[in-house]
Coordinates of C-alpha atoms and ligand atoms in Angstrom, one line a residue:
M1 CA -31.5 -0.2 -11.5
Y2 CA -30.5 3.1 -10.0
L3 CA -32.6 2.6 -6.8
S4 CA -31.4 -0.9 -6.3
A5 CA -27.8 0.2 -6.6
V6 CA -28.4 2.9 -4.0
F7 CA -30.1 0.4 -1.8
A8 CA -27.1 -2.0 -2.1
L9 CA -24.7 0.8 -1.2
L10 CA -26.8 1.7 1.8
S11 CA -27.1 -1.8 3.1
A12 CA -23.4 -2.4 2.6
A13 CA -22.7 0.7 4.8
A14 CA -25.2 -0.5 7.4
T15 CA -23.6 -4.0 7.5
A16 CA -20.2 -2.4 8.0
V17 CA -21.5 -0.3 10.8
N18 CA -23.2 -3.2 12.4
A19 CA -20.0 -5.2 12.2
A20 CA -18.6 -3.0 14.9
Q21 CA -19.6 -3.5 18.5
C22 CA -22.1 -0.7 19.0
S23 CA -24.2 -1.2 22.1
A24 CA -24.8 0.3 25.5
G25 CA -22.7 -0.9 28.3
K26 CA -19.3 -0.4 29.9
P27 CA -16.5 0.3 27.4
P28 CA -13.8 -2.4 27.5
F29 CA -11.1 0.1 28.3
K30 CA -11.0 3.0 30.7
T31 CA -11.4 6.3 28.8
G32 CA -8.8 9.0 28.8
E33 CA -5.8 6.7 29.2
L34 CA -3.8 4.2 27.2
S35 CA -5.1 0.6 27.7
K36 CA -2.8 -2.1 28.9
D37 CA -1.2 -4.3 26.3
Q38 CA -3.6 -5.9 23.8
F39 CA -2.7 -8.8 21.6
T40 CA -4.0 -10.0 18.3
A41 CA -4.6 -13.7 17.8
K42 CA -1.1 -13.9 16.3
G43 CA 0.4 -12.4 19.4
R44 CA 1.1 -8.9 18.0
R45 CA 1.0 -6.1 20.6
Y46 CA -1.1 -2.9 20.4
R47 CA -2.6 -0.4 22.8
V48 CA -5.8 1.6 22.7
H49 CA -6.7 5.1 23.9
L50 CA -10.4 6.0 24.2
P51 CA -11.3 9.7 24.3
A52 CA -12.9 10.9 27.5
G53 CA -16.3 11.3 25.8
Y54 CA -16.3 7.8 24.2
D55 CA -19.9 6.6 23.7
P56 CA -20.2 2.9 23.1
T57 CA -23.4 3.3 21.1
K58 CA -21.9 6.0 18.7
P59 CA -19.7 5.1 15.7
T60 CA -16.4 6.7 16.6
P61 CA -13.5 7.5 14.3
V62 CA -10.1 5.8 14.8
I63 CA -6.5 6.8 14.2
L64 CA -3.9 4.1 13.9
S65 CA -0.4 5.4 14.8
Y66 CA 2.9 3.7 13.8
H67 CA 6.2 4.5 15.5
G68 CA 9.6 4.8 13.8
A69 CA 12.4 2.3 13.4
H70 CA 13.9 1.5 16.9
G71 CA 10.6 2.8 18.3
T72 CA 7.8 1.6 20.5
I73 CA 4.1 2.2 21.1
E74 CA 5.0 4.2 24.3
K75 CA 7.5 6.4 22.5
Q76 CA 5.1 7.2 19.6
C77 CA 2.3 8.1 22.0
A78 CA 4.6 10.6 23.8
L79 CA 5.8 12.0 20.4
D80 CA 2.5 12.4 18.5
Q81 CA 0.5 13.6 21.6
L82 CA -2.7 12.5 19.8
T83 CA -4.1 11.3 23.1
D84 CA -3.8 14.8 24.6
P85 CA -7.5 15.9 25.2
A86 CA -6.5 19.5 24.4
R87 CA -6.0 18.4 20.7
N88 CA -8.1 15.3 20.4
R89 CA -11.6 14.8 22.0
D90 CA -13.1 12.7 19.2
Y91 CA -10.8 10.0 18.0
I92 CA -9.9 6.6 19.4
V93 CA -6.1 6.3 18.9
V94 CA -4.5 2.9 18.5
Y95 CA -0.7 2.4 18.7
L96 CA 0.8 -0.7 17.0
Q97 CA 4.1 -2.3 17.8
A98 CA 6.6 -3.4 15.1
L99 CA 8.7 -6.5 15.4
V100 CA 12.5 -6.9 15.3
P101 CA 12.9 -8.8 12.0
Q102 CA 15.4 -11.7 11.7
G103 CA 18.9 -10.3 11.1
S104 CA 18.0 -6.8 12.4
D105 CA 18.8 -5.2 15.7
K106 CA 15.8 -2.9 15.8
T107 CA 12.0 -2.8 15.5
E108 CA 11.1 -2.3 11.8
W109 CA 8.1 -2.1 9.6
Q110 CA 7.4 -4.1 6.5
V111 CA 8.2 -1.1 4.3
A112 CA 11.9 -1.3 5.2
P113 CA 14.5 -3.3 3.2
G114 CA 15.2 -6.3 5.4
A115 CA 11.7 -6.5 6.9
D116 CA 10.1 -8.0 3.8
K117 CA 9.0 -11.1 5.6
T118 CA 7.1 -9.2 8.3
D119 CA 3.4 -9.1 7.6
D120 CA 2.4 -5.7 9.0
V121 CA -0.4 -5.3 6.5
G122 CA -1.9 -8.5 8.0
F123 CA -1.2 -7.2 11.5
T124 CA -3.1 -4.0 10.7
A125 CA -6.0 -6.0 9.3
D126 CA -6.0 -8.1 12.5
V127 CA -6.0 -5.0 14.7
L128 CA -8.9 -3.5 12.8
A129 CA -10.9 -6.8 13.2
A130 CA -10.1 -6.9 16.9
L131 CA -11.3 -3.3 17.3
D132 CA -14.5 -4.1 15.6
G133 CA -15.1 -6.9 18.1
K134 CA -14.6 -4.6 21.1
L135 CA -15.5 -1.0 20.1
C136 CA -18.0 1.0 18.2
V137 CA -15.8 2.0 15.3
D138 CA -17.0 4.1 12.4
P139 CA -15.8 2.1 9.4
R140 CA -16.0 5.2 7.2
R141 CA -13.6 7.1 9.5
V142 CA -10.4 5.0 10.0
Y143 CA -7.1 6.9 9.5
A144 CA -3.4 6.2 9.7
T145 CA -0.4 8.2 10.7
G146 CA 3.2 7.4 11.6
K147 CA 6.7 8.6 11.9
S148 CA 9.7 7.8 9.7
Q149 CA 9.6 4.1 8.9
G150 CA 6.1 4.1 10.4
G151 CA 5.3 7.0 8.1
G152 CA 6.8 5.0 5.2
F153 CA 4.6 2.1 6.1
V154 CA 1.5 4.3 6.2
G155 CA 2.2 6.2 2.9
Q156 CA 3.9 3.6 0.8
T157 CA 2.7 0.2 2.1
L158 CA -0.8 0.7 3.6
A159 CA -1.9 3.4 1.2
C160 CA -0.6 1.4 -1.7
D161 CA -2.0 -2.0 -0.7
A162 CA -4.6 -3.2 -3.2
T163 CA -7.0 -4.3 -0.5
L164 CA -6.3 -2.6 2.8
S165 CA -6.0 0.9 1.3
A166 CA -9.8 0.8 0.8
R167 CA -10.4 0.6 4.6
F168 CA -8.8 4.0 5.4
A169 CA -10.3 7.4 4.8
A170 CA -7.0 9.2 4.8
F171 CA -3.2 8.8 5.4
A172 CA -0.9 11.3 7.1
P173 CA 2.8 10.2 7.2
V174 CA 5.4 12.3 9.0
A175 CA 9.1 12.3 7.8
G176 CA 8.2 9.1 5.9
A177 CA 10.7 6.6 4.7
Y178 CA 9.1 5.7 1.4
Y179 CA 11.5 2.9 0.5
I180 CA 11.5 1.5 -3.0
K181 CA 13.3 -1.8 -2.6
D182 CA 15.6 -3.7 -4.9
T183 CA 16.4 -0.6 -6.9
P184 CA 19.9 -0.1 -8.3
R185 CA 21.4 3.3 -8.4
D186 CA 20.8 3.9 -12.1
K187 CA 17.1 3.2 -11.6
C188 CA 16.9 5.4 -8.4
E189 CA 18.6 8.5 -9.8
P190 CA 17.4 11.1 -10.4
T191 CA 15.3 10.6 -7.3
S192 CA 12.8 13.1 -8.6
R193 CA 11.9 10.7 -11.4
V194 CA 12.2 7.2 -10.0
A195 CA 9.3 4.9 -10.7
I196 CA 7.3 4.5 -7.4
P197 CA 5.3 1.2 -7.3
C198 CA 1.8 1.4 -5.8
A199 CA -1.0 -1.2 -6.1
T200 CA -3.9 0.9 -4.8
R201 CA -7.0 0.8 -7.0
R202 CA -8.3 4.1 -5.6
K203 CA -8.3 7.3 -7.6
D204 CA -9.2 9.6 -4.7
T205 CA -6.8 8.8 -1.8
P206 CA -6.3 11.7 0.6
V207 CA -2.7 11.9 1.7
M208 CA -1.0 14.6 3.9
A209 CA 2.8 14.3 4.2
F210 CA 5.1 16.3 6.4
H211 CA 8.8 16.6 5.8
G212 CA 11.6 18.8 7.1
G213 CA 14.2 20.4 4.8
A214 CA 17.1 19.5 7.1
D215 CA 16.2 15.9 7.6
P216 CA 19.5 14.0 7.7
T217 CA 17.9 10.5 8.0
I218 CA 15.4 10.6 5.2
P219 CA 16.5 13.5 3.0
Y220 CA 13.9 15.7 1.4
R221 CA 15.6 15.4 -2.0
G222 CA 15.8 11.6 -1.7
T223 CA 18.8 9.3 -1.9
W224 CA 20.1 5.9 -3.0
R225 CA 21.1 3.5 -0.3
K226 CA 23.9 1.2 -1.4
K227 CA 23.9 -1.1 1.6
T228 CA 20.3 -2.2 1.0
N229 CA 20.1 -1.4 -2.8
S230 CA 17.1 0.7 -2.1
C231 CA 15.8 4.1 -3.1
L232 CA 14.3 6.9 -1.2
P233 CA 12.4 9.2 -3.6
D234 CA 12.5 12.9 -3.6
I235 CA 9.6 13.8 -1.3
R236 CA 8.1 16.4 -3.8
H237 CA 8.1 13.7 -6.5
W238 CA 6.5 11.2 -4.1
A239 CA 3.7 13.6 -3.2
R240 CA 3.2 14.6 -6.8
E241 CA 2.7 11.0 -7.7
W242 CA -0.2 10.8 -5.2
A243 CA -1.7 14.1 -6.4
V244 CA -1.2 13.9 -10.2
A245 CA -0.5 10.3 -11.3
R246 CA -2.9 8.5 -8.9
D247 CA -5.6 11.1 -7.9
G248 CA -5.5 13.0 -11.2
L249 CA -5.3 16.5 -9.6
Q250 CA -2.9 18.1 -12.1
G251 CA -2.8 21.9 -12.4
T252 CA -4.5 22.6 -9.1
Q253 CA -1.6 23.0 -6.6
R254 CA -1.8 25.9 -4.2
N255 CA 1.1 27.0 -2.0
T256 CA 0.8 28.8 1.3
T257 CA 3.8 29.8 3.4
I258 CA 4.0 28.7 7.0
P259 CA 4.4 31.7 9.3
G260 CA 7.4 31.6 11.6
S261 CA 9.1 28.8 9.7
Q262 CA 12.2 29.1 7.4
H263 CA 10.6 28.9 4.0
G264 CA 8.0 26.3 5.2
V265 CA 5.3 25.8 2.5
R266 CA 2.1 23.9 2.5
S267 CA 1.4 22.7 -1.0
A268 CA -2.2 21.6 -1.4
W269 CA -3.8 20.0 -4.4
R270 CA -7.6 20.3 -5.0
D271 CA -9.7 20.4 -1.8
D272 CA -6.6 19.6 0.2
R273 CA -6.9 16.0 -1.0
V274 CA -3.2 15.8 -1.3
V275 CA -1.1 18.1 0.9
L276 CA 2.7 18.2 1.1
V277 CA 3.8 20.2 4.2
Y278 CA 7.4 21.3 3.7
A279 CA 8.0 22.0 7.4
G280 CA 10.9 24.4 6.9
D281 CA 14.6 24.6 6.1
E282 CA 15.3 24.2 9.9
V283 CA 13.3 21.1 10.5
Q284 CA 15.2 17.8 10.9
H285 CA 13.9 14.2 11.1
D286 CA 11.2 15.4 13.5
W287 CA 7.5 15.2 14.3
P288 CA 6.9 18.9 13.9
S289 CA 6.0 20.5 17.2
T290 CA 6.4 24.0 18.6
T291 CA 7.4 22.4 21.9
V292 CA 10.4 20.2 22.6
N293 CA 9.8 16.5 22.0
S294 CA 12.0 13.4 21.7
D295 CA 12.7 14.1 18.1
N296 CA 13.6 17.8 18.1
K297 CA 15.3 18.1 21.4
G298 CA 18.8 19.7 21.1
H299 CA 18.0 21.4 17.8
S300 CA 15.2 23.4 16.3
V301 CA 11.5 23.1 17.1
A302 CA 9.0 23.7 14.3
A303 CA 6.6 26.7 13.7
F304 CA 3.5 24.5 14.0
N305 CA 2.1 21.3 15.5
A306 CA 1.8 18.5 12.9
S307 CA -0.7 16.7 15.2
D308 CA -3.1 19.6 15.2
D309 CA -3.0 19.8 11.4
I310 CA -3.5 16.0 11.2
I311 CA -6.5 16.0 13.5
K312 CA -8.1 18.8 11.6
W313 CA -7.4 17.4 8.2
F314 CA -8.6 13.9 9.0
G315 CA -11.9 15.5 9.9
K316 CA -12.4 16.4 6.3
W317 CA -12.4 12.8 5.0
K318 CA -14.7 9.9 5.2
L319 CA -15.1 6.8 3.0
Ligands
LIG1 C1 4.5 25.3 -5.1 O1 5.8 25.0 -4.6 C2 6.5 24.0 -5.2 C3 7.8 23.8 -4.5 O2 7.6 23.5 -3.2 C4 6.8 24.4 -6.7 O3 7.5 23.4 -7.3 C5 5.5 24.7 -7.3 O4 5.7 25.2 -8.6 C6 4.7 25.7 -6.6 N1 3.4 25.8 -7.2 C7 2.8 27.0 -7.4 C8 1.4 27.0 -8.0 O5 3.3 28.1 -7.0
LIG2 C1 1.4 23.3 20.0 O1 1.0 22.5 21.1 C2 1.5 22.9 22.4 C3 1.0 21.9 23.4 O2 1.6 20.7 23.1 C4 0.9 24.3 22.7 O3 1.4 24.7 23.9 C5 1.2 25.2 21.5 O4 0.6 26.5 21.8 C6 0.8 24.7 20.2 N1 1.3 25.6 19.1 C7 0.5 26.1 18.2 C8 1.1 27.0 17.2 O5 -0.7 25.9 18.2

């Protein structure tokens, strides 16, 4: 019984690996640069970056990166710098493009009120399937990151999806907009206690969330949005729900200060499985970076590079 269970697991893993396109030959994209536009069968756009050392016979980890509202693939690539060989030599990085939902004037992800009819979970599944058809993807090392609404989509939609959450080894949202839709004010407040729906069946989801204390767009303490009757939870509450309510890591939180930041704290629950990075009192609605980027220009840079932390932390997790 035991042996046959082990065998079933092993052969399931082998089948998953074989599903990806792992064979010698020329990679379908030039390495070290962003591919030209790719489209799913349903016409959704994405672009792929292969690291310089990409070996088409070797199962390779992949990061999916989601831009913010109003954003584009190209803007997100310039912002997250995950294709910079100085920080990433190992991961394929894939950028996905959101649509402009009917009635909206900007690109938005499914997590947002008003974008309910957009199937970005289906889009993500289609992109994963398309990658498997073209590249040697390691199915045990697929990761997701994103900024603002893209972060909300990663941390609140993908990570909470009953099916697709099982395809990702870890999730790293930045300044995430974790919308809870159709929530009247009296259900939203206090934002430190609002009920956060989540359909994941996993009990071990690794999540690393970054947030600035001076974020005027998605406030750290949460808020209620009258116009859309939606709730943004307190970020500490949102992270604690992952750590304690879903992953069962109560009593194990460890805090470390972030040198050079204004009261920045990294709060980690057991083995870093859930990490909340409070980027500092000075950090706004930004992708934390010690150099100027399209988010922080004109105000304060951060004391660390979120992208370096993300790459390092993703390296700890595998399905
Ligand atoms: C860690 O910091 C948070 C606030 O960011 C606080 O609520 C919590 O009690 C601290 N935990 C420990 C173990 O110091
Ligand atoms: C952050 O990344 C930049 C390059 O984008 C680099 O110059 C800088 O030294 C990095 N900062 C830290 C603290 O590693």
